[in-house]
């Protein structure tokens, strides 16, 4: 029994609640959405560390031309494993599974998600898929060397363990579909009495839009990967021109999922930032409906732009200009969000606490990632930089600078609510500085040498690119140091930090109306639903 | 949305739909005996679409659901059609 720090009501937090099981079983068989969120958090954090170390090894290999610390085939395996782990096991589930699970029900005034047992099942599927993915690296045939995109025809002929890796991605997809389904039903059926769609906070809006993409797009990649497996095992000829197939069919099907998947990664990140900015500016969010509807617009239009990954593949000219047009259209709702965040800050009472610093750096990095995306959306410039390190830089600015920094922002924002403890602000600020400097040092030089012609996924390179590779490697070391400091600070906060009050940031949404950490069913009384969830002024 | 409102479809209606589905299946098989060139797949897909519509409407009770749910399901099919059409911008002009 503990006090929530603000009132005298005695309660049992979800962390202390004694259910049917105890010890480890009380976690791995938990159906409480908050415990499941923490299960995802610990699993994803572990995979992130593995992926980050693999990334650092690649950077050490590239510090000088020629072989430095590994053989070319090892390098091919490592960038594939890095991609598979980071995309399928970290970035796609990341914000949605951790913070969506924990905060979606609370923010809409519900006791849990619509299907708690299905939620636990999704986590188990995720773990099973992850085990398969890791196991694929240790098979006798060697780790897959196709890159995370598994492009045919190479993936149908290479002798490495492609089948195991694609099976893993297929299984992980099921977890994503079930989580998406759960969240859609939760938003439709579990909102607190009186809470209409346009009374919801904006993080649930972004999770809702994301869930639709998870539900509709993921089956497509599932079928595609099954087709690839069938092609390898039975030589059916889906992608083999000799048998009447088409290698571009794989690319179409793969990107019909994998481009919307980028929005699975970034939409929840945008939702997190939209929660943080009004809180630390103590100001009503600017353009509530525009932000909410832009999430749906991004989800919808994001389905139709996949072809911009295929400009150099031999796709028809008509398709190329059409995809280019659609790609420019998807920039509009993204820009609406950025304008609204900045307008929310205008004349706000800004408080530069760690979550807000991470949110600010998200906007900065996302703008760089977004505007370089326009260079890639345009056919002519895309062809110039296709398959160069410019793509690597752009992609990491969006995914790491966007989703990654939003994840860090979210954990600094919501950790007091999740664990009922505060962390050290000074250490958090130093970690943020290291992450921000390290990130830009690591990835920005890749834009420059990408334009100059440095190819991506190459083990070796001409000496004129070494200056940038050295800067990037130094940036990588600073970035990893920042991550280690940040994680240490958060763990120390959870273990030894001060007790967090119910509302440490003076937030206005529903999670700040309940004790820290919340009780098992979140709300002991029916929550008070406001017409505008951000009613600071 | 009224969570308690339910609709029970008569067996007679379900039987009629079943017969229609069987008829559509025979139709799909029988058109293969005609040489319709590029339209063979199109017509097969159209018949499959009609079958899907019947299953969704009657067996999955979409016909009796709220307008919002029907719009959501309709949007998914619209999205699917748009994706197929866009893909064929490549295949048709390559």
XYZ file of C-alpha atoms in Angstrom:
631
model
C 0.000 0.000 0.000
C 1.311 3.398 -0.848
C 0.181 6.956 -1.116
C -0.035 8.750 -4.406
C 1.612 11.842 -2.995
C -1.308 14.179 -3.515
C -4.288 12.768 -1.645
C -5.031 10.463 1.252
C -6.727 7.627 -0.619
C -4.922 4.339 -0.045
C -4.512 2.229 -3.130
C -2.462 -0.617 -4.575
C -0.511 0.214 -7.665
C -0.428 -2.125 -10.655
C 3.212 -2.877 -9.787
C 2.273 -4.165 -6.342
C -1.046 -5.759 -7.150
C -1.104 -9.445 -6.183
C -3.032 -11.400 -8.807
C -3.347 -15.091 -9.597
C 0.409 -15.510 -10.042
C 3.477 -14.174 -8.274
C 7.084 -13.480 -9.226
C 8.066 -13.835 -12.875
C 4.769 -15.535 -13.770
C 2.867 -12.462 -12.571
C 4.575 -10.644 -15.444
C 4.725 -13.124 -18.303
C 1.097 -14.175 -17.779
C -0.176 -10.673 -16.970
C -3.202 -9.413 -18.850
C -2.983 -5.881 -17.416
C -2.157 -3.500 -20.274
C 0.419 -1.662 -18.145
C 2.403 -4.773 -17.282
C 2.285 -5.907 -20.903
C 3.597 -2.469 -21.904
C 6.553 -2.926 -19.566
C 7.187 -6.426 -20.962
C 7.429 -4.850 -24.409
C 9.645 -2.081 -23.034
C 12.206 -4.486 -21.559
C 12.225 -6.721 -24.647
C 12.505 -3.822 -27.093
C 15.219 -2.084 -25.040
C 17.264 -5.306 -25.098
C 16.887 -5.676 -28.876
C 17.726 -1.988 -29.325
C 21.043 -2.480 -27.529
C 21.909 -5.456 -29.723
C 20.982 -3.503 -32.876
C 22.931 -0.445 -31.711
C 26.076 -2.474 -30.989
C 25.851 -4.029 -34.464
C 25.521 -0.511 -35.891
C 28.613 0.591 -33.979
C 30.565 -2.414 -35.308
C 29.641 -1.335 -38.846
C 30.900 2.150 -38.079
C 34.238 0.773 -36.813
C 34.562 -1.284 -39.993
C 33.993 1.833 -42.110
C 36.478 4.036 -40.240
C 39.087 3.291 -42.948
C 38.954 1.944 -46.507
C 39.505 -1.796 -46.871
C 39.155 -4.462 -44.225
C 39.509 -3.198 -40.643
C 37.662 -5.411 -38.142
C 35.581 -7.843 -40.241
C 35.296 -9.686 -43.554
C 32.940 -8.449 -46.318
C 30.460 -11.318 -45.845
C 30.333 -10.624 -42.089
C 29.625 -6.977 -42.889
C 26.742 -8.011 -45.190
C 25.332 -10.219 -42.429
C 25.690 -7.499 -39.804
C 23.870 -4.781 -41.752
C 21.066 -7.247 -42.468
C 20.754 -8.280 -38.820
C 20.982 -4.638 -37.718
C 18.133 -3.768 -40.110
C 15.920 -6.725 -39.237
C 16.294 -6.196 -35.483
C 15.859 -2.436 -35.590
C 12.923 -2.404 -38.026
C 10.881 -5.448 -37.087
C 11.743 -5.788 -33.378
C 12.348 -2.213 -32.225
C 10.954 0.554 -34.377
C 7.690 -0.942 -35.665
C 6.423 -2.208 -32.292
C 8.304 0.457 -30.235
C 6.038 3.350 -29.358
C 2.782 1.649 -30.180
C 3.355 -1.499 -28.126
C 4.991 0.228 -25.157
C 3.337 3.616 -24.748
C 0.223 2.781 -26.773
C -0.400 -0.182 -24.521
C 0.279 1.732 -21.337
C -1.416 5.030 -22.105
C -4.085 4.487 -24.769
C -6.603 3.002 -22.287
C -5.751 5.579 -19.618
C -5.991 8.542 -21.984
C -9.466 7.492 -23.152
C -10.613 6.718 -19.601
C -10.727 2.911 -19.940
C -9.736 0.191 -17.483
C -7.851 -1.870 -20.041
C -7.703 -2.612 -23.749
C -10.699 -4.329 -25.366
C -9.060 -7.784 -25.471
C -6.531 -8.154 -22.621
C -5.755 -11.837 -23.269
C -5.206 -11.164 -26.959
C -2.861 -8.384 -25.869
C -0.758 -10.845 -23.860
C -0.887 -13.312 -26.764
C 0.478 -10.560 -29.052
C 3.464 -10.141 -26.729
C 4.146 -13.873 -26.737
C 3.987 -13.937 -30.524
C 6.393 -11.001 -30.573
C 8.849 -12.890 -28.362
C 8.497 -16.058 -30.445
C 9.130 -14.119 -33.676
C 12.109 -12.370 -32.104
C 13.628 -15.701 -31.036
C 13.270 -16.943 -34.621
C 14.921 -13.768 -35.938
C 17.858 -14.088 -33.557
C 18.142 -17.836 -34.247
C 18.370 -17.163 -37.992
C 21.712 -15.488 -37.350
C 23.257 -18.640 -35.929
C 22.207 -21.266 -38.445
C 24.907 -23.215 -40.267
C 24.028 -21.487 -43.543
C 25.042 -18.159 -42.029
C 23.081 -14.993 -41.307
C 20.934 -13.636 -44.154
C 22.851 -11.168 -46.345
C 20.003 -9.590 -48.285
C 19.440 -6.444 -46.258
C 16.170 -6.095 -44.318
C 14.234 -5.688 -47.590
C 14.836 -9.299 -48.763
C 14.721 -8.193 -52.435
C 14.106 -10.905 -55.047
C 15.740 -12.364 -57.069
C 18.844 -12.342 -54.801
C 16.844 -13.473 -51.755
C 15.491 -16.436 -53.734
C 18.960 -17.676 -54.623
C 21.364 -16.783 -51.763
C 22.485 -19.725 -49.657
C 22.111 -17.868 -46.357
C 19.267 -18.418 -43.860
C 16.656 -16.237 -45.549
C 13.731 -18.591 -44.847
C 14.187 -18.443 -41.077
C 14.540 -14.635 -41.093
C 11.459 -14.110 -43.275
C 9.474 -16.568 -41.132
C 10.467 -14.445 -38.142
C 9.236 -11.276 -39.856
C 6.016 -13.109 -40.791
C 5.414 -14.145 -37.163
C 6.262 -10.658 -35.866
C 3.663 -9.320 -38.294
C 0.945 -11.297 -36.527
C 1.796 -9.556 -33.270
C 1.495 -6.203 -35.023
C -1.873 -7.078 -36.604
C -3.379 -8.289 -33.329
C -2.152 -5.222 -31.446
C -3.615 -2.956 -34.129
C -6.948 -4.771 -34.015
C -7.007 -4.515 -30.224
C -6.363 -0.767 -30.298
C -9.000 -0.060 -32.956
C -11.671 -1.894 -30.960
C -10.473 -0.205 -27.752
C -10.861 3.262 -29.250
C -14.291 2.442 -30.693
C -15.761 0.592 -27.726
C -13.911 1.552 -24.537
C -13.922 5.362 -24.423
C -15.126 6.837 -21.133
C -18.775 7.941 -21.039
C -19.019 11.364 -22.641
C -15.745 11.107 -24.543
C -16.413 11.534 -28.241
C -13.754 11.077 -30.907
C -12.932 14.784 -30.934
C -12.625 14.858 -27.119
C -9.795 12.314 -27.215
C -6.229 13.473 -26.609
C -4.067 13.422 -29.717
C -1.822 10.493 -28.757
C -4.817 8.104 -28.957
C -5.654 9.647 -32.337
C -2.185 8.828 -33.634
C -2.304 5.313 -32.151
C -5.722 4.827 -33.774
C -4.432 5.887 -37.211
C -1.367 3.667 -36.733
C -3.526 0.698 -35.751
C -5.388 0.885 -39.052
C -2.101 0.702 -40.939
C -0.977 -2.238 -38.788
C -4.231 -4.054 -39.468
C -4.428 -3.397 -43.211
C -0.829 -3.283 -44.420
C 0.896 -5.995 -42.385
C -0.960 -8.936 -44.004
C 0.451 -7.826 -47.367
C 4.060 -8.262 -46.271
C 3.071 -11.524 -44.564
C 1.804 -12.946 -47.844
C 4.806 -11.523 -49.724
C 7.260 -13.228 -47.401
C 5.310 -16.493 -47.710
C 5.549 -16.141 -51.505
C 9.304 -15.680 -51.147
C 9.566 -18.798 -48.976
C 7.459 -20.764 -51.513
C 9.673 -19.466 -54.314
C 12.808 -20.711 -52.541
C 11.339 -24.074 -51.546
C 9.294 -24.991 -54.630
C 10.562 -22.673 -57.417
C 7.018 -21.560 -58.208
C 8.086 -18.566 -60.284
C 6.333 -15.597 -58.678
C 9.443 -13.482 -59.115
C 11.411 -15.424 -61.727
C 11.019 -14.087 -65.328
C 12.081 -17.480 -66.731
C 8.923 -18.953 -65.199
C 6.679 -16.014 -66.123
C 7.228 -14.144 -62.862
C 8.324 -10.579 -62.227
C 11.049 -9.503 -59.779
C 9.385 -6.092 -59.498
C 6.263 -7.778 -58.114
C 8.249 -8.482 -54.947
C 9.284 -4.837 -54.676
C 5.709 -3.631 -55.210
C 4.288 -5.994 -52.614
C 7.111 -5.365 -50.147
C 6.814 -1.585 -50.311
C 2.985 -1.589 -50.284
C 3.539 -2.668 -46.675
C 6.918 -1.233 -45.857
C 6.243 2.346 -46.781
C 3.085 2.527 -44.626
C 5.264 0.805 -42.007
C 7.317 4.000 -41.877
C 4.118 5.676 -40.726
C 3.574 2.895 -38.174
C 6.914 4.081 -36.824
C 6.450 7.839 -37.058
C 2.729 8.455 -36.352
C 2.875 7.419 -32.677
C 6.030 9.545 -32.403
C 4.065 12.540 -33.651
C 1.384 11.710 -31.083
C 3.928 11.715 -28.253
C 5.290 15.101 -29.314
C 1.751 16.478 -29.507
C 1.205 15.446 -25.868
C 4.486 16.877 -24.608
C 4.460 20.301 -26.259
C 1.220 21.659 -24.734
C 2.243 20.360 -21.296
C 5.622 22.088 -21.281
C 4.221 25.258 -22.854
C 1.123 25.200 -20.594
C -0.894 26.115 -23.609
C -3.842 24.646 -25.466
C -2.684 22.694 -28.510
C -3.003 24.744 -31.672
C -5.261 23.241 -34.343
C -6.560 20.172 -32.507
C -8.760 18.937 -35.357
C -6.076 19.610 -37.978
C -3.599 17.471 -36.034
C -6.148 14.691 -35.453
C -7.269 14.555 -39.072
C -3.726 14.903 -40.414
C -2.903 11.626 -38.616
C -5.669 9.920 -40.598
C -4.559 11.694 -43.782
C -0.966 10.512 -43.328
C -2.220 6.971 -42.705
C -4.428 7.103 -45.825
C -2.115 8.823 -48.320
C 0.866 6.916 -46.899
C -0.638 3.782 -48.436
C -0.297 5.181 -51.951
C 3.326 6.341 -52.173
C 5.300 3.097 -52.030
C 6.608 3.410 -55.583
C 9.091 6.142 -54.655
C 11.348 3.341 -53.383
C 11.416 1.900 -56.915
C 12.279 4.782 -59.254
C 15.445 3.064 -60.513
C 13.972 -0.437 -60.634
C 12.679 -0.298 -64.210
C 9.152 0.712 -63.263
C 7.125 2.490 -65.980
C 7.627 6.207 -66.552
C 3.937 6.932 -65.874
C 4.084 5.151 -62.534
C 7.195 7.122 -61.572
C 5.684 10.573 -62.030
C 2.424 9.434 -60.428
C 4.204 8.152 -57.308
C 6.273 11.332 -57.212
C 3.087 13.431 -57.188
C 1.551 11.345 -54.403
C 4.768 11.533 -52.380
C 4.654 15.316 -52.421
C 1.014 15.201 -51.273
C 1.889 13.162 -48.160
C 4.270 15.940 -47.109
C 1.285 18.266 -46.559
C -0.290 16.624 -43.476
C 3.197 16.101 -41.999
C 3.926 19.806 -42.434
C 0.559 20.680 -40.857
C 1.682 18.909 -37.699
C 5.006 20.740 -37.583
C 3.288 24.117 -38.061
C 0.826 23.275 -35.289
C 3.561 22.246 -32.847
C 5.457 25.465 -33.446
C 2.261 27.510 -33.194
C 1.462 25.791 -29.897
C 4.832 26.927 -28.554
C 4.269 30.518 -29.666
C 3.720 32.698 -26.580
C 3.624 29.597 -24.392
C 5.087 29.397 -20.898
C 8.005 27.209 -22.003
C 9.685 24.941 -19.452
C 12.886 23.325 -20.779
C 12.626 20.018 -18.915
C 14.201 16.860 -20.451
C 11.016 15.597 -22.196
C 10.617 18.965 -23.890
C 14.279 19.016 -24.987
C 13.814 15.636 -26.622
C 10.573 16.863 -28.238
C 12.314 19.967 -29.605
C 15.141 17.893 -31.041
C 12.549 15.579 -32.586
C 11.110 18.544 -34.523
C 14.582 19.702 -35.611
C 15.670 16.252 -36.793
C 12.301 15.402 -38.325
C 12.389 18.585 -40.408
C 15.816 17.615 -41.780
C 14.591 14.071 -42.429
C 11.359 15.331 -43.980
C 12.866 17.908 -46.304
C 15.538 15.498 -47.522
C 12.605 13.150 -48.159
C 11.310 15.646 -50.712
C 14.648 15.367 -52.531
C 14.020 11.631 -52.664
C 10.374 12.056 -53.673
C 11.414 13.929 -56.804
C 12.339 11.412 -59.530
C 15.334 13.256 -60.989
C 17.138 13.908 -57.696
C 16.200 10.477 -56.383
C 17.991 8.788 -59.271
C 21.127 10.816 -58.452
C 21.275 9.691 -54.811
C 19.583 6.294 -55.036
C 21.349 3.586 -52.997
C 23.874 6.060 -51.598
C 24.568 6.972 -47.991
C 22.222 9.966 -48.537
C 19.378 7.441 -48.155
C 20.975 6.044 -45.006
C 21.157 9.548 -43.528
C 17.590 10.479 -44.540
C 16.186 7.231 -43.205
C 17.968 7.541 -39.868
C 16.937 11.192 -39.477
C 13.311 10.090 -39.826
C 13.423 6.841 -37.917
C 16.050 7.455 -35.237
C 15.829 11.249 -35.128
C 12.044 10.958 -35.320
C 10.807 7.761 -33.727
C 13.939 7.230 -31.572
C 13.990 10.723 -30.073
C 10.209 10.608 -29.605
C 10.662 7.318 -27.724
C 13.263 8.980 -25.494
C 10.922 11.970 -25.054
C 8.073 9.617 -24.135
C 10.071 7.658 -21.566
C 11.242 10.909 -19.900
C 7.684 12.282 -19.977
C 5.778 9.255 -18.747
C 8.345 7.425 -16.580
C 7.130 9.222 -13.412
C 3.629 7.935 -14.162
C 4.744 4.416 -15.086
C 6.980 3.793 -12.089
C 6.002 6.522 -9.619
C 9.621 7.730 -9.465
C 11.532 10.757 -10.762
C 14.922 10.713 -12.478
C 17.884 13.100 -12.261
C 17.279 16.082 -14.568
C 20.924 17.136 -14.822
C 22.060 13.707 -16.008
C 19.055 13.553 -18.366
C 20.083 16.895 -19.902
C 23.701 15.755 -20.387
C 22.460 12.523 -21.982
C 20.179 14.530 -24.281
C 23.121 16.772 -25.327
C 25.298 13.729 -26.076
C 22.528 12.076 -28.062
C 21.765 15.182 -30.083
C 25.418 15.997 -30.891
C 26.363 12.370 -31.466
C 23.374 11.785 -33.733
C 24.116 14.761 -35.984
C 27.829 13.970 -36.155
C 26.994 10.406 -37.076
C 24.446 10.957 -39.808
C 24.866 14.449 -41.298
C 28.212 13.703 -43.050
C 26.465 10.778 -44.756
C 24.263 13.286 -46.632
C 27.360 15.004 -48.039
C 29.260 11.927 -49.182
C 25.996 10.415 -50.401
C 25.561 13.269 -52.858
C 29.211 12.749 -53.845
C 28.478 9.094 -54.625
C 29.278 6.997 -51.527
C 27.179 3.831 -52.029
C 25.214 2.332 -49.151
C 25.766 -1.258 -47.941
C 29.347 -1.238 -49.231
C 32.137 -2.742 -47.171
C 34.820 -0.659 -48.891
C 35.039 2.860 -50.354
C 37.444 5.284 -52.098
C 39.783 7.232 -49.746
C 38.124 10.617 -50.477
C 35.154 9.613 -48.312
C 37.217 8.725 -45.234
C 36.947 12.151 -43.543
C 33.181 11.731 -43.274
C 33.401 8.114 -42.132
C 35.762 9.143 -39.315
C 33.400 11.929 -38.172
C 30.466 9.510 -38.335
C 32.312 6.922 -36.252
C 33.177 9.542 -33.611
C 29.508 10.577 -33.646
C 28.509 6.938 -33.181
C 30.681 6.614 -30.080
C 29.236 9.853 -28.593
C 25.709 8.623 -29.414
C 26.229 5.261 -27.704
C 27.726 7.036 -24.663
C 24.604 9.216 -24.485
C 22.353 6.157 -24.677
C 24.263 4.406 -21.891
C 24.084 7.516 -19.669
C 20.377 7.957 -20.387
C 19.530 4.330 -19.578
C 21.666 4.445 -16.418
C 19.881 7.608 -15.308
C 16.438 6.138 -15.919
C 17.276 2.869 -14.131
C 18.702 4.801 -11.174
C 15.561 6.943 -11.190
C 13.306 3.879 -11.043
C 15.420 2.232 -8.332
C 16.436 5.144 -6.147
C 14.665 8.232 -7.478
C 12.359 10.506 -5.526
C 8.677 9.586 -5.297
C 6.841 11.168 -8.212
C 3.690 13.148 -7.536
C 0.533 12.336 -9.500
C 1.070 15.273 -11.833
C 4.751 16.329 -11.913
C 4.496 18.331 -15.168
C 1.130 19.990 -14.498
C -0.381 18.093 -17.425
C -4.074 18.251 -18.258
C -4.836 14.883 -19.859
C -6.398 11.968 -17.981
C -3.211 10.109 -17.022
C -2.287 13.020 -14.752
C -5.599 12.774 -12.863
C -4.721 9.366 -11.410
C -1.998 8.316 -8.936
C 1.583 7.499 -9.950
C 1.896 4.589 -10.616
C -1.748 3.857 -11.508
C -3.862 1.207 -9.832
C -4.739 -2.058 -11.594
C -7.898 -0.716 -13.228
C -6.569 2.828 -13.634
C -9.641 4.735 -12.470
C -11.244 4.148 -9.078
C -13.925 6.665 -10.045
C -15.331 7.560 -13.448
C -12.887 10.036 -15.049
C -13.932 13.615 -15.688
C -13.946 14.073 -19.473
C -13.167 17.590 -20.688
C -14.417 18.990 -23.961
C -10.842 19.917 -24.896
C -8.208 17.670 -23.290
C -5.661 20.510 -23.394
C -7.470 23.263 -21.517
C -4.478 25.165 -20.092
C -5.692 28.626 -21.046
C -23.536 3.108 -30.863
C -26.092 0.703 -29.432
C -24.100 -2.272 -28.152
C -27.149 -4.349 -27.256
C -28.958 -4.165 -30.575
C -28.667 -7.472 -32.419
C -30.159 -8.775 -35.619
C -31.005 -12.397 -36.303
C -31.033 -13.289 -39.992
C -33.624 -15.862 -41.052
C -32.350 -19.239 -42.237
C -34.355 -18.728 -45.444
C -32.296 -15.634 -46.303
C -29.027 -17.377 -45.449
C -30.008 -20.340 -47.641
C -30.710 -18.014 -50.578
C -27.311 -16.355 -50.146
C -25.654 -19.771 -50.002
C -27.317 -20.725 -53.290
C -26.168 -17.449 -54.840
C -22.601 -18.135 -53.712
C -22.687 -21.633 -55.213
C -24.064 -20.168 -58.448
C -21.217 -17.618 -58.517
C -18.680 -20.413 -58.018
C -20.071 -22.314 -61.035
C -20.034 -19.062 -62.992
C -16.338 -18.570 -62.170
C -15.581 -22.085 -63.398
C -17.717 -21.832 -66.521
C -16.166 -18.584 -67.813
C -12.804 -20.331 -68.086
C -14.188 -22.170 -71.146
C -14.451 -18.863 -73.018
C -11.424 -17.066 -74.427
C -11.787 -13.607 -72.883
C -8.067 -12.790 -73.130
C -7.080 -10.084 -70.649
C -10.622 -9.872 -69.271
C -10.555 -13.420 -67.857
C -8.919 -12.342 -64.619
C -10.995 -9.154 -64.432
C -14.294 -11.045 -64.646
C -13.110 -13.708 -62.185
C -12.179 -10.944 -59.745
C -15.526 -9.210 -60.243
C -17.415 -12.417 -59.424
C -15.160 -12.974 -56.400
C -15.936 -9.390 -55.361
C -19.676 -10.058 -55.531
C -19.209 -13.198 -53.431
C -17.178 -11.266 -50.868
C -19.855 -8.586 -50.741
C -22.568 -11.185 -50.055
C -20.551 -12.893 -47.313
C -19.733 -9.586 -45.621
C -23.287 -8.282 -45.884
C -25.262 -11.329 -44.760
C -23.017 -13.888 -43.080
C -20.960 -11.225 -41.292
C -24.024 -9.038 -40.667
C -22.509 -5.854 -42.081
C -25.845 -5.005 -43.708
C -27.368 -4.589 -40.240
C -24.444 -2.724 -38.623
C -24.086 1.009 -38.008
C -23.273 3.399 -40.834
C -19.817 4.123 -39.330
C -18.827 0.458 -39.462
C -20.083 0.120 -43.038
C -18.131 3.208 -44.050
C -14.968 1.825 -42.412
C -15.247 -1.533 -44.188
C -16.162 0.207 -47.457
C -13.085 2.437 -47.143
C -10.859 -0.622 -46.802
C -12.173 -2.050 -50.058
C -11.821 1.321 -51.749
C -8.207 1.464 -50.575
C -7.611 -2.048 -51.910
C -9.025 -1.116 -55.320
C -6.918 2.061 -55.463
C -3.750 0.111 -54.599
C -4.445 -2.452 -57.342
C -5.161 0.327 -59.875
C -1.975 2.208 -58.997
C 0.068 -0.983 -59.308
C -1.325 -1.434 -62.795
C -0.102 2.053 -63.779
C 3.293 0.356 -63.720
C 2.331 -2.934 -65.382
C 0.161 -1.403 -68.092
C 2.703 1.184 -69.271
C 5.994 -0.623 -68.751
